[in-house]
Structure formats: C-alpha cells, structure tokens
PDB file of C-alpha atoms (C1' of nucleotides) in Angstrom:
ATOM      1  CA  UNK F 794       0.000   0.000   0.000  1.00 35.00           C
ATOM      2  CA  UNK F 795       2.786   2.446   0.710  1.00 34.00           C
ATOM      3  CA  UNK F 796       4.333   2.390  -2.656  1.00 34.00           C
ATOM      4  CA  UNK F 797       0.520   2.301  -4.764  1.00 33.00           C
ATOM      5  CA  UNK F 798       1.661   5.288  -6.228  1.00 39.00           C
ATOM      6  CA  UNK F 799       5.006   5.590  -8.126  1.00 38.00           C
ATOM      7  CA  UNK F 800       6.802   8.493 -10.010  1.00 41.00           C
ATOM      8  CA  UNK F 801       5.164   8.741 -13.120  1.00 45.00           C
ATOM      9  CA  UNK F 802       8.612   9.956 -14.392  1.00 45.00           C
ATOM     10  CA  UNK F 803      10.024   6.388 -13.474  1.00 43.00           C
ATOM     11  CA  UNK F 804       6.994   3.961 -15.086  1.00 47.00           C
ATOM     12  CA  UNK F 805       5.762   3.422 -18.190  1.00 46.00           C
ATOM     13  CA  UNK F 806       8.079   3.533 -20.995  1.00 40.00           C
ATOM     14  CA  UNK F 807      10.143   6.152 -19.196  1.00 46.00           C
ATOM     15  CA  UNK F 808       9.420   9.034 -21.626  1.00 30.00           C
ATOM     16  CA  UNK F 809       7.659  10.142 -19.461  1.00 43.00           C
ATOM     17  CA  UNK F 810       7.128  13.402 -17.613  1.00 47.00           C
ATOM     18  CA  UNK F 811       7.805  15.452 -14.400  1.00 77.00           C
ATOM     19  CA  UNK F 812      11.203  16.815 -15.825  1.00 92.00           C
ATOM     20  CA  UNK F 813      13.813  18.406 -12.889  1.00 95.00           C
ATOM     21  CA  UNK F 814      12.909  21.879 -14.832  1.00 95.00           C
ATOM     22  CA  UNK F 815       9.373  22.149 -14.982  1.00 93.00           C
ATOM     23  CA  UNK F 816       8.361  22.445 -11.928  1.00 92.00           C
ATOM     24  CA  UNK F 817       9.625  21.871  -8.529  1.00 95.00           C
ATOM     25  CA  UNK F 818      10.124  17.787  -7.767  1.00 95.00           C
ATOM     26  CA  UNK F 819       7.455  16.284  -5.385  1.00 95.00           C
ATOM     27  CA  UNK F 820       8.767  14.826  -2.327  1.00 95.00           C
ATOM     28  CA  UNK F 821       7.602  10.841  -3.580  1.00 94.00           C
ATOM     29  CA  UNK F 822       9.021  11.568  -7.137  1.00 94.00           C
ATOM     30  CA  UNK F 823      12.322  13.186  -5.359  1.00 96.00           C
ATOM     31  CA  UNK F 824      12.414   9.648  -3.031  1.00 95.00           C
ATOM     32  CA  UNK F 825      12.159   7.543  -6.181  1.00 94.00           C
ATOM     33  CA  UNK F 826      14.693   9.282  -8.627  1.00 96.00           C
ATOM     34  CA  UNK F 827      17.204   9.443  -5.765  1.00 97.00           C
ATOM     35  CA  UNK F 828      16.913   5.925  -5.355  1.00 97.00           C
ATOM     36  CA  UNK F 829      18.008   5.403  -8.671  1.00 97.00           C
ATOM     37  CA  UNK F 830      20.799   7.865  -9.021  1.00 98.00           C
ATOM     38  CA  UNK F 831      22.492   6.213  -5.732  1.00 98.00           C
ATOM     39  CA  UNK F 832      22.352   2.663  -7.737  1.00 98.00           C
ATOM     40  CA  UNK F 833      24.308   5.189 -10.526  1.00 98.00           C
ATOM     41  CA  UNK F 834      26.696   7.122  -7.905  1.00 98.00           C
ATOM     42  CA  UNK F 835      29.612   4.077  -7.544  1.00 98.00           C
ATOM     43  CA  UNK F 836      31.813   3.692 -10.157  1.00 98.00           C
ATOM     44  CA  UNK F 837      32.056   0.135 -10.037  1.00 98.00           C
ATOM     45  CA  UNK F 838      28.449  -0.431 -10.864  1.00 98.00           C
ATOM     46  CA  UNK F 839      28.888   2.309 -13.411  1.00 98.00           C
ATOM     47  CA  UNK F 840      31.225   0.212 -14.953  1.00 98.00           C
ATOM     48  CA  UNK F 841      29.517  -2.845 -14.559  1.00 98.00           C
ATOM     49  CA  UNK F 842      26.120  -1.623 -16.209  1.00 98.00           C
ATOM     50  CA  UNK F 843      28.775  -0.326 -19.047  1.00 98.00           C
ATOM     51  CA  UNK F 844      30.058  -3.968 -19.854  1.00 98.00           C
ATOM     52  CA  UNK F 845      26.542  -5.127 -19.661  1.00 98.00           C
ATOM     53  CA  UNK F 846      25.177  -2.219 -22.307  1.00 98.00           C
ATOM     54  CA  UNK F 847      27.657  -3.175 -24.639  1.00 98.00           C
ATOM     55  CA  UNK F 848      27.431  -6.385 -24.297  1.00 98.00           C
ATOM     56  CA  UNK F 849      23.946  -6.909 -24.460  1.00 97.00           C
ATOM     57  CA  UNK F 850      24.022 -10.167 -22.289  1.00 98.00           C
ATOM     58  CA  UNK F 851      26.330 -11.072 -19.922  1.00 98.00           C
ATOM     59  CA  UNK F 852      26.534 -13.363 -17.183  1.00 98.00           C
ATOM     60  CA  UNK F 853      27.639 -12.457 -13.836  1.00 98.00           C
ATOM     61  CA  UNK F 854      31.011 -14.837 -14.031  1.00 98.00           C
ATOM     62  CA  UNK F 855      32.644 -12.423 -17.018  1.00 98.00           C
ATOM     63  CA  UNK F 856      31.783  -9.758 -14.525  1.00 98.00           C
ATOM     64  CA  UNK F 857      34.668 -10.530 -11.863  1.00 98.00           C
ATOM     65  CA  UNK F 858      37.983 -10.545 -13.920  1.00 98.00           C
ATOM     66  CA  UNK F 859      36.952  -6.823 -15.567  1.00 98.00           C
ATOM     67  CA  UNK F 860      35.539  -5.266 -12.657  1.00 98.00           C
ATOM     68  CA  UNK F 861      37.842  -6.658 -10.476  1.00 98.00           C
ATOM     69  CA  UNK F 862      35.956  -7.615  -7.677  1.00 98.00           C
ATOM     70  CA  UNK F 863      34.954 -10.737  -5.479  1.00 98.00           C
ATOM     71  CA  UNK F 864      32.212 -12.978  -6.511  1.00 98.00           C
ATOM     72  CA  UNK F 865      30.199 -11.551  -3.631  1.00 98.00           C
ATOM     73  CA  UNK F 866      30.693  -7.741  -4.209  1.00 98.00           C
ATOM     74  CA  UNK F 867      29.760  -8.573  -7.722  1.00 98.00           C
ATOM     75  CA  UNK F 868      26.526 -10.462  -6.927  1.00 98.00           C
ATOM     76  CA  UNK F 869      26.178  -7.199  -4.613  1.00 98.00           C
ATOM     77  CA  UNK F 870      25.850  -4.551  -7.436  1.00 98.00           C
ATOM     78  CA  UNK F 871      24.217  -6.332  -9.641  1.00 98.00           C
ATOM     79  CA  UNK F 872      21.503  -7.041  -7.016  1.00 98.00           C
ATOM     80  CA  UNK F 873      21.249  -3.028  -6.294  1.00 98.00           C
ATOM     81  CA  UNK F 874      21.201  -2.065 -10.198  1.00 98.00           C
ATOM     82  CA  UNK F 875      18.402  -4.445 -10.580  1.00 98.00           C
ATOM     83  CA  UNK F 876      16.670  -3.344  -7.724  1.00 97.00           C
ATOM     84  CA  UNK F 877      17.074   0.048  -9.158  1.00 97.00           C
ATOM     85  CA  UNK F 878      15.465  -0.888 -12.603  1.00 96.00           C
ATOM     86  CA  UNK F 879      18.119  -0.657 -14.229  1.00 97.00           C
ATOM     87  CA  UNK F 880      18.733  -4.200 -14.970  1.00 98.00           C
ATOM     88  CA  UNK F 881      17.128  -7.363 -15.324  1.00 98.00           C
ATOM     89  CA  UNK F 882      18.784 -10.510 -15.065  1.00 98.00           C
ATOM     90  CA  UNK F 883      17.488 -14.343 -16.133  1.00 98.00           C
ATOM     91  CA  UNK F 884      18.492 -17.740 -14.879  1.00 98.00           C
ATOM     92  CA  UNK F 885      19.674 -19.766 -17.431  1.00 97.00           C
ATOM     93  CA  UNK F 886      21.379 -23.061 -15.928  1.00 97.00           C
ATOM     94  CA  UNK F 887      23.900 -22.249 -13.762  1.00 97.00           C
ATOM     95  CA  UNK F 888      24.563 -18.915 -14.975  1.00 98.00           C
ATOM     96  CA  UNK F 889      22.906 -15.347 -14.547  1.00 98.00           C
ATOM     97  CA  UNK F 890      22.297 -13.417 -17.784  1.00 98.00           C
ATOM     98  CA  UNK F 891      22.086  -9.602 -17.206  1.00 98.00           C
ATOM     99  CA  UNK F 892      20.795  -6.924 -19.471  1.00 98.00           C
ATOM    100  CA  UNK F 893      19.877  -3.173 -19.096  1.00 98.00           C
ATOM    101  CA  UNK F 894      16.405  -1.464 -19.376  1.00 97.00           C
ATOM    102  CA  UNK F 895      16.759   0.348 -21.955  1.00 96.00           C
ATOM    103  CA  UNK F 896      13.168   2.105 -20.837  1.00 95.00           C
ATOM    104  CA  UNK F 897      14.730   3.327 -17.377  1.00 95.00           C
ATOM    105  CA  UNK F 898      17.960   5.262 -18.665  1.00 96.00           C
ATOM    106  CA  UNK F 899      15.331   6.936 -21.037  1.00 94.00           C
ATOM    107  CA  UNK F 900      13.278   7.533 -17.982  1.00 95.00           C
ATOM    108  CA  UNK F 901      16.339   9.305 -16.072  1.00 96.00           C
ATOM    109  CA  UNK F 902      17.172  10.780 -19.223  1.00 95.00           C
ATOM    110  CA  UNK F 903      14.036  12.679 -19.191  1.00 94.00           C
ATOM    111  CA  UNK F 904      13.555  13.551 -15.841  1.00 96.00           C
ATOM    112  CA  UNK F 905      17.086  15.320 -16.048  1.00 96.00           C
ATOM    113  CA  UNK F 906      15.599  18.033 -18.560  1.00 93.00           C
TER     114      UNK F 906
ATOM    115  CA  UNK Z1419      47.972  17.610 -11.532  1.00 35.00           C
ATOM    116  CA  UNK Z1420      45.714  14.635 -10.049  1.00 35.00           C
ATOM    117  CA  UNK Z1421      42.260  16.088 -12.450  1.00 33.00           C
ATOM    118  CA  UNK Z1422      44.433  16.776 -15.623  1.00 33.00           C
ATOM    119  CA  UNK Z1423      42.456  14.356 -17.377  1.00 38.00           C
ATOM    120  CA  UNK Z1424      39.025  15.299 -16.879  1.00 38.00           C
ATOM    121  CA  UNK Z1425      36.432  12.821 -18.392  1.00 41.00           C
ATOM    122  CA  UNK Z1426      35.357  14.127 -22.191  1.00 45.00           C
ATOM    123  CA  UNK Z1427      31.683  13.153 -21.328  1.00 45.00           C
ATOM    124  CA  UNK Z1428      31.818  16.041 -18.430  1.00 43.00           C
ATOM    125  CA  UNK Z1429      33.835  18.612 -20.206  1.00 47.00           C
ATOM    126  CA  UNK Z1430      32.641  20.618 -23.239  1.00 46.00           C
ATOM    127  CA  UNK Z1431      29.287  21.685 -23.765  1.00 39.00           C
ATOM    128  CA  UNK Z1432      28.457  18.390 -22.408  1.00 46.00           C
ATOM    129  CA  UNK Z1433      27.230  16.518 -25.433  1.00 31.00           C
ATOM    130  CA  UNK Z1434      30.159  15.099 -25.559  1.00 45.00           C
ATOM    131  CA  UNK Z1435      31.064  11.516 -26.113  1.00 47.00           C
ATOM    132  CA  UNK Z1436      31.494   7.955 -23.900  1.00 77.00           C
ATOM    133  CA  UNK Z1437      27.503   7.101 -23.890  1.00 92.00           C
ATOM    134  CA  UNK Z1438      27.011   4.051 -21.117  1.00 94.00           C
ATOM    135  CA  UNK Z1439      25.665   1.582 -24.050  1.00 94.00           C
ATOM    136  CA  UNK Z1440      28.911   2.584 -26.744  1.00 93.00           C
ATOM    137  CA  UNK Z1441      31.681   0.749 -24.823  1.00 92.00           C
ATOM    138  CA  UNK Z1442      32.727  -0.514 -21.366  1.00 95.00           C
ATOM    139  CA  UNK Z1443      33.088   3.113 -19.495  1.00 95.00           C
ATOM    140  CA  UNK Z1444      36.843   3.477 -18.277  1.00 95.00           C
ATOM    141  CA  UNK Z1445      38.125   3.485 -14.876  1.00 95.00           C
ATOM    142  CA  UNK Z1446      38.538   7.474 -14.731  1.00 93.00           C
ATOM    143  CA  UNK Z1447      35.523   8.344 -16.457  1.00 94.00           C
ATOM    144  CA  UNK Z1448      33.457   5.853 -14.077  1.00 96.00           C
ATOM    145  CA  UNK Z1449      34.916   7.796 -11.044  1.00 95.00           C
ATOM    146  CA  UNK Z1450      33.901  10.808 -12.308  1.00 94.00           C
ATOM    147  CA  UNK Z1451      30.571   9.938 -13.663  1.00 96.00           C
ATOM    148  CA  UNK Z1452      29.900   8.380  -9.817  1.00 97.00           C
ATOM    149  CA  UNK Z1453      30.668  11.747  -8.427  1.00 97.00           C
ATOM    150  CA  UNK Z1454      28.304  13.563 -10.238  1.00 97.00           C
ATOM    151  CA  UNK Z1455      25.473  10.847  -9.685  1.00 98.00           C
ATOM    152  CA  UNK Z1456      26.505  11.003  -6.276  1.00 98.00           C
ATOM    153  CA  UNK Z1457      25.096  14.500  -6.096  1.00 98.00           C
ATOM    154  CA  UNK Z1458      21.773  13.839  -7.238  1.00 98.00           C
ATOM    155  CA  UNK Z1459      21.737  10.533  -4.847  1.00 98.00           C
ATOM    156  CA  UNK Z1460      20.035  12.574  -2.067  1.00 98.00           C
ATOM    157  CA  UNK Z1461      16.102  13.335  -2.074  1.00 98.00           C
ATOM    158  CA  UNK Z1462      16.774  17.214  -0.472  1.00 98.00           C
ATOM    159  CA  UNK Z1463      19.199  17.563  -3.150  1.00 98.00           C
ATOM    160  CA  UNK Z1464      17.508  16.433  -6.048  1.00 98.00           C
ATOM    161  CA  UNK Z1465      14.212  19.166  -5.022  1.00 98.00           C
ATOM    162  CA  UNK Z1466      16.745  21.310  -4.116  1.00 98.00           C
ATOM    163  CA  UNK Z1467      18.215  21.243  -8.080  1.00 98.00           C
ATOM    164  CA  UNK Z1468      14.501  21.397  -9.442  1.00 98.00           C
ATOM    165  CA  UNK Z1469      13.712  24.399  -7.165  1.00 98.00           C
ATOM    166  CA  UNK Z1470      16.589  26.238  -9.114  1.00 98.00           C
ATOM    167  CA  UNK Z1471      16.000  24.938 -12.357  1.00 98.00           C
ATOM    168  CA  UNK Z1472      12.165  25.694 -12.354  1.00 98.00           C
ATOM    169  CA  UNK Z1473      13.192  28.954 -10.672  1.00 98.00           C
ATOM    170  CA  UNK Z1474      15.702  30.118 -13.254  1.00 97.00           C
ATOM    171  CA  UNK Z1475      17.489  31.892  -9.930  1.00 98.00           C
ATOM    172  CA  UNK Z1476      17.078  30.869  -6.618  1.00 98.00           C
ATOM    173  CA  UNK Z1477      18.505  32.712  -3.272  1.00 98.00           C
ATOM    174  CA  UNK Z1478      19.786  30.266  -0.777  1.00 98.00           C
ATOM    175  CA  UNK Z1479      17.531  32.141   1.875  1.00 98.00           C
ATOM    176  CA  UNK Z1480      14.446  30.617  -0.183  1.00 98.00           C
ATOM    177  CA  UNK Z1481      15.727  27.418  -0.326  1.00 98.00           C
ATOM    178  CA  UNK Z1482      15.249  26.306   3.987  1.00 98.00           C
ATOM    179  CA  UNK Z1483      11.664  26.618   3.716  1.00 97.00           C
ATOM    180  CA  UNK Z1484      10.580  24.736   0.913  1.00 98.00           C
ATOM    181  CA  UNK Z1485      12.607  22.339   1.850  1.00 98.00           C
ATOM    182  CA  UNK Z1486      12.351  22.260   5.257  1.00 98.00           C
ATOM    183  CA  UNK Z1487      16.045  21.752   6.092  1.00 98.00           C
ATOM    184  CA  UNK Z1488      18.124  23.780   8.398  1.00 98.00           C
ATOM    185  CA  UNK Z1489      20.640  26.624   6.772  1.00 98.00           C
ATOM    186  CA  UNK Z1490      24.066  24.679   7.589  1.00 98.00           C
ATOM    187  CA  UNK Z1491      22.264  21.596   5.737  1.00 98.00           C
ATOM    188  CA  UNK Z1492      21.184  23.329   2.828  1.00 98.00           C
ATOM    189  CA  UNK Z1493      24.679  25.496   2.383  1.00 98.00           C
ATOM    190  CA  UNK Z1494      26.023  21.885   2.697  1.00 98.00           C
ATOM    191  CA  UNK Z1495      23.853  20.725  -0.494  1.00 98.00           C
ATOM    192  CA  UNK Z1496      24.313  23.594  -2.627  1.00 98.00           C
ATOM    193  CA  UNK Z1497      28.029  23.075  -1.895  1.00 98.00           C
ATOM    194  CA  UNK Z1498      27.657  19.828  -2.963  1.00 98.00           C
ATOM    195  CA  UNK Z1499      25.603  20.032  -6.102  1.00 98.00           C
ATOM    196  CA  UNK Z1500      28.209  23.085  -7.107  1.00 98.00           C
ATOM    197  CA  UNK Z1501      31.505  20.669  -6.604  1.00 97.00           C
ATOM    198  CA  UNK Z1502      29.444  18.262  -8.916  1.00 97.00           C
ATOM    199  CA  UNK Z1503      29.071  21.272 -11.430  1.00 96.00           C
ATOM    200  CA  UNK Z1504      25.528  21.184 -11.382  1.00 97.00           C
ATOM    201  CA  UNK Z1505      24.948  24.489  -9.916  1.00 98.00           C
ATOM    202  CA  UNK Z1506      26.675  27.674 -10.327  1.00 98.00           C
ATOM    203  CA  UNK Z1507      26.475  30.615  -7.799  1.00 98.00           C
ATOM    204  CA  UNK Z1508      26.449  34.149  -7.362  1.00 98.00           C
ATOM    205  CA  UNK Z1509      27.321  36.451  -4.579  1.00 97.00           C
ATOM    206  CA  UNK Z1510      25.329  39.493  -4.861  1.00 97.00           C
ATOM    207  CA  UNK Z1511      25.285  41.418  -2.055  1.00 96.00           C
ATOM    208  CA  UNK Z1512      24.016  39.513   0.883  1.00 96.00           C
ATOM    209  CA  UNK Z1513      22.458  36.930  -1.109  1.00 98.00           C
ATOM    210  CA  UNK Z1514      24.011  33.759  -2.203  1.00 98.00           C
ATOM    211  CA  UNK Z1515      22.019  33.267  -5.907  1.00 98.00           C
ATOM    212  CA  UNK Z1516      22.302  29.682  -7.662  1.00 98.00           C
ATOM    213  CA  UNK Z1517      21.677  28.783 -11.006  1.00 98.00           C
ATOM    214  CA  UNK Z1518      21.968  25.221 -13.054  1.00 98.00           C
ATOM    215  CA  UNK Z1519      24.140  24.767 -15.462  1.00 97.00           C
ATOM    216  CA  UNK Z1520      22.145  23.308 -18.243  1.00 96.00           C
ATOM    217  CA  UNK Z1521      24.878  22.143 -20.183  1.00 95.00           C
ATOM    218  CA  UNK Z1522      26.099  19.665 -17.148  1.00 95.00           C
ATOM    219  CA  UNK Z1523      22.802  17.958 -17.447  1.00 96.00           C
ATOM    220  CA  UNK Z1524      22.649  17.325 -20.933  1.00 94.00           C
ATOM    221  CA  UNK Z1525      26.058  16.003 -20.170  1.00 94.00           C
ATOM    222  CA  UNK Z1526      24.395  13.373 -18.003  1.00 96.00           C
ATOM    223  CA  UNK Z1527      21.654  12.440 -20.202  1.00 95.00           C
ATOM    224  CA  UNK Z1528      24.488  12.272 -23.088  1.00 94.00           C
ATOM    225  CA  UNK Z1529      26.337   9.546 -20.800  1.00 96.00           C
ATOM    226  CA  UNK Z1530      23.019   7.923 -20.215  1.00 96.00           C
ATOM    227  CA  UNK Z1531      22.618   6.403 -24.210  1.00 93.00           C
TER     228      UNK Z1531
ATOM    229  C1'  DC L 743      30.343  52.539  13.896  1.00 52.96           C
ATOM    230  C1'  DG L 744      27.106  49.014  15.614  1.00 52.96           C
ATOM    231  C1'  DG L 745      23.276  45.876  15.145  1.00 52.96           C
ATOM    232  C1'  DG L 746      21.217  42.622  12.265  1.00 52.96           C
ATOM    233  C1'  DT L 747      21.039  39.333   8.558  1.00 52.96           C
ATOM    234  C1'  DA L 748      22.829  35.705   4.951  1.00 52.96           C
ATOM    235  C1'  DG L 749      25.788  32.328   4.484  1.00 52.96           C
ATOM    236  C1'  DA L 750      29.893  29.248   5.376  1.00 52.96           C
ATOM    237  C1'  DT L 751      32.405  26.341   8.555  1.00 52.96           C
ATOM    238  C1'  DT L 752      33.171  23.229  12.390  1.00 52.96           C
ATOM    239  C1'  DG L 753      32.292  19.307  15.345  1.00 52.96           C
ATOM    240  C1'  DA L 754      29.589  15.563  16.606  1.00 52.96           C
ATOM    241  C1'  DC L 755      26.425  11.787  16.001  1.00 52.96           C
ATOM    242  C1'  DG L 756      23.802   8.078  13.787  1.00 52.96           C
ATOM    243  C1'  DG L 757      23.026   5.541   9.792  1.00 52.96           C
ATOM    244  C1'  DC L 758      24.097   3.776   5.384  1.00 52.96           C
ATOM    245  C1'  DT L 759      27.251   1.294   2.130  1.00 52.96           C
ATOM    246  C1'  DG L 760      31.204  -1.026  -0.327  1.00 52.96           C
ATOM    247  C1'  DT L 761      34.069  -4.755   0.512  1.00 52.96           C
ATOM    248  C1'  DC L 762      35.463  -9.438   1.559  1.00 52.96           C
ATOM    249  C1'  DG L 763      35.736 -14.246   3.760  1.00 52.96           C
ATOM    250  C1'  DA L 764      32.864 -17.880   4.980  1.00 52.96           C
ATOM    251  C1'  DT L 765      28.937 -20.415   4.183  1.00 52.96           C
ATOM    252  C1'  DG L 766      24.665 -21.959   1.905  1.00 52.96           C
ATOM    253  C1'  DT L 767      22.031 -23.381  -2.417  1.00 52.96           C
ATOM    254  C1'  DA L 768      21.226 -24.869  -7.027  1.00 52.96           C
ATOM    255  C1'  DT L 769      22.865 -26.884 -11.259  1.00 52.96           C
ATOM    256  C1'  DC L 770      25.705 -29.559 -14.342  1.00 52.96           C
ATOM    257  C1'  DG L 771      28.905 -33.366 -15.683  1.00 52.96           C
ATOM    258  C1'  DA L 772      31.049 -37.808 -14.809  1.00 52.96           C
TER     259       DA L 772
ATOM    260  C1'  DT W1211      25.653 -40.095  -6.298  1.00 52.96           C
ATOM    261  C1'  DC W1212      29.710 -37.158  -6.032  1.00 52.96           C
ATOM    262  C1'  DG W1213      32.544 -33.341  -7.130  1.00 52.96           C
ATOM    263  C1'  DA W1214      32.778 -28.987  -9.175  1.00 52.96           C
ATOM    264  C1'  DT W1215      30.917 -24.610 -10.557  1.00 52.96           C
ATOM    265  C1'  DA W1216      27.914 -20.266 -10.421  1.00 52.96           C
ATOM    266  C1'  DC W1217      25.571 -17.506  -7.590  1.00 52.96           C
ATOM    267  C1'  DA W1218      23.239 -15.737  -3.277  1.00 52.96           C
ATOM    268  C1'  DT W1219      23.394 -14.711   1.561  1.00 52.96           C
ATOM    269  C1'  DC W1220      25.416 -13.594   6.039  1.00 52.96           C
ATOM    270  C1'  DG W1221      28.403 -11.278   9.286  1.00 52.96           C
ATOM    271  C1'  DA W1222      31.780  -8.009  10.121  1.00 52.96           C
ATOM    272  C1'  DC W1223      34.461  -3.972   9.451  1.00 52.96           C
ATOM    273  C1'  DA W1224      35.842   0.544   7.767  1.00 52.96           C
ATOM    274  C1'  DG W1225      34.678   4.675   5.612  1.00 52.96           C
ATOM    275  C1'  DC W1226      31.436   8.007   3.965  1.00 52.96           C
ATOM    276  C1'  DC W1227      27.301  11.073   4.419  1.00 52.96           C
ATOM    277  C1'  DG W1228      23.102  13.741   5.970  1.00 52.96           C
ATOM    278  C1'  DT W1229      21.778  16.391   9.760  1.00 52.96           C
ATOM    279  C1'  DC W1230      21.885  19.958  13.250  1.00 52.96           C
ATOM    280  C1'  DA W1231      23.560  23.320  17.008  1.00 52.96           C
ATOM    281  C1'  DA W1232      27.093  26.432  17.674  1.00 52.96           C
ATOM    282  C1'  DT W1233      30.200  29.561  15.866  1.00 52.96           C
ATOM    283  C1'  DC W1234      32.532  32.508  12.527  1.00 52.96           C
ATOM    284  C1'  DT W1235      32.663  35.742   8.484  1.00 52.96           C
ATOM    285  C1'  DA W1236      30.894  39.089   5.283  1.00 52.96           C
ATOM    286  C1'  DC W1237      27.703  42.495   4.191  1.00 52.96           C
ATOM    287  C1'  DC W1238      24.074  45.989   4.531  1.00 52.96           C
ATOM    288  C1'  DC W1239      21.579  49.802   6.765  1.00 52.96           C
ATOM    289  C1'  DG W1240      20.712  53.347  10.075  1.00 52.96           C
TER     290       DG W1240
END
DNA sequence: CGGGTAGATTGACGGCTGTCGATGTATCGA
DNA sequence: TCGATACATCGACAGCCGTCAATCTACCCG
C-alpha cells in the first residue's frame, strides 16, 4: 500500500514526464529518482552496467575478472542495479544473464531536462 | 595535476562523447561519472536542483523553507551540487544566488545512451 | 560605527554502504 | 551419487554522508 503510487517519471516507458525543470520535484518523485541515481553514484556499478550495455548479455562470471571484484561484491551490485530498474537478469542453468532497461535510462534521461 | 584528465563526457558543452551503451566506461571516467550521480543521490538535493532549475534563480535564503532543512544543511547541499558542477552561484550582495548549469545535465543524459 | 542578517564552517552523532571471507544453495557433468 | 561450478546470503568492518547546534565571516543599513 505504501508504494501504490510511483513516479510517473520512473513507469511506463520512461518518456515520461515530471522533468527536474518544470516544476519543482514532489517529495515521492524526489524519493524515487534518488533511489536510482544512488544505484548510478559508484563507479564500479557504473562500470559494470557499461560492460553489460555493450554487451547486451552477460553473465555475472565475465563480470569478476573486468571489474575486479569478489564474486560476492559482484553479486552485490548487480543485485542493487536491478533493484534500481536498471537491470534485469534471467536464470539460465547455472549462470545469470544480465541486461539493461533500456526504458529506465530513457526515464532518467528525461527527468534530467 | 591529479584532475588533468578530466572525463570528455563532463567537459565541453556536455554533449560530448562515452555514452554508457557505446563501450565498457573506463576506470577514470566511471569515477567521475559516480561523483556527479553522487550529487543527485540525495532526495533534499535532487528538489533542491529542481527548485533552481524551475526557478531560473534561486537565493539560498528561499531554499530552507521549501525544503524544510536547516541553513548549515542546505549550504552543505548547494556546496555539494556546485563541486558536482551542477549548480553555479552568485554572490550578490548579501544573497548567495544559484543557477543550473544546463549544459552539465545534458552532459548526463548524453552519458546515459 | 554598531546591530542585524545571509551564508559558510566546524564538530559531533547516527546511519548507510562497499568490501570481503565464509557459508549456503542450485545446477551440471562424470 | 559425487565433485565442481555459479551464484546468493550472512556477518563483520571501515569509511562516507546527511543532519543539526554552535560559531565565525561578510555584508548591509541606520
């Protein structure tokens, strides 16, 4: 019940509205979007959403040896950038594919205009 | 001599180059990227930068209210969104006056692609 | 000058977060 | 079934950060 109502800024395709500039940020919408930007605002997760973008799959194992990071800091970020939105990953055997929503960076995108 | 290199994605008008998606982002630039996402990681903050950018010019002394912070806390997020280069300010007088800096944010949404 | 106001700085406190080693869980191959 | 692999989770530790009261500095006006 708390969260019935999200930033409109953040759902749908992303295009949405409720742009920094406009008009002053609501408290909720502020909440949200900060939420997000902290999931951006550590460079190894910037890095890590990076390889998966240009990827356009990768599993969590050819995350380690670029990133250089343990096994569980890596299963750390990835965890936060999905919670984010920003990714989504899928369980295929034993390994965990990750790709980006592409719909969310548009979403940020617009709310920083 | 440590910020001679200065990510390109941050520099220039700020439609510069590097998007996310292109290639894996590189060590320096992902520092410096985090910094600035840092900034907007923080719900005051982020209302805070839409205050100013709906506002056009904002004094500081019409910032505690709105936001219901106390003076030190909102001199410490101004400060913080001007380190990031989001804000640019003005002494006139008595008044502390901020402004955005437009091209910072396109910047942002340019490194967001 | 002197009083008042706007803002920056300092110091302190509580909470959050990035990191890793150790451990647990699921899946595959032999 | 057994060993190995990929990943998640837990616990702990160090460092960073948002917040405020108190104080300091700069500026204006009478």
């Amino acid at each position: 019940m708390a969260t019935k109502r999200i930033s409109a800024v953040l759902l749908d395709g992303g295009v949405c509205c409720a742009p920094l500039s406009a008009a002053p940020l609501a408290v909720a919408d502020a909440a949200e979007l900060a939420r997000v930007f902290a999931a951006l605002a550590d460079p190894v997760r910037l890095r890590l959403l990076s390889l998966v973008a240009a990827g356009g799959e990768v599993c969590s194992c050819d995350l380690e040896v670029p990133l250089g990071k343990s096994q569980p800091t890596i299963s750390h970020h990835t965890k936060a950038l999905a919670d984010a939105g920003l990714l989504v990953g899928e369980k295929r055997g034993r390994w965990m594919m990750w790709q980006v929503v592409p719909e969310r960076l548009a979403a940020l995108r617009a709310a920083l205009s």
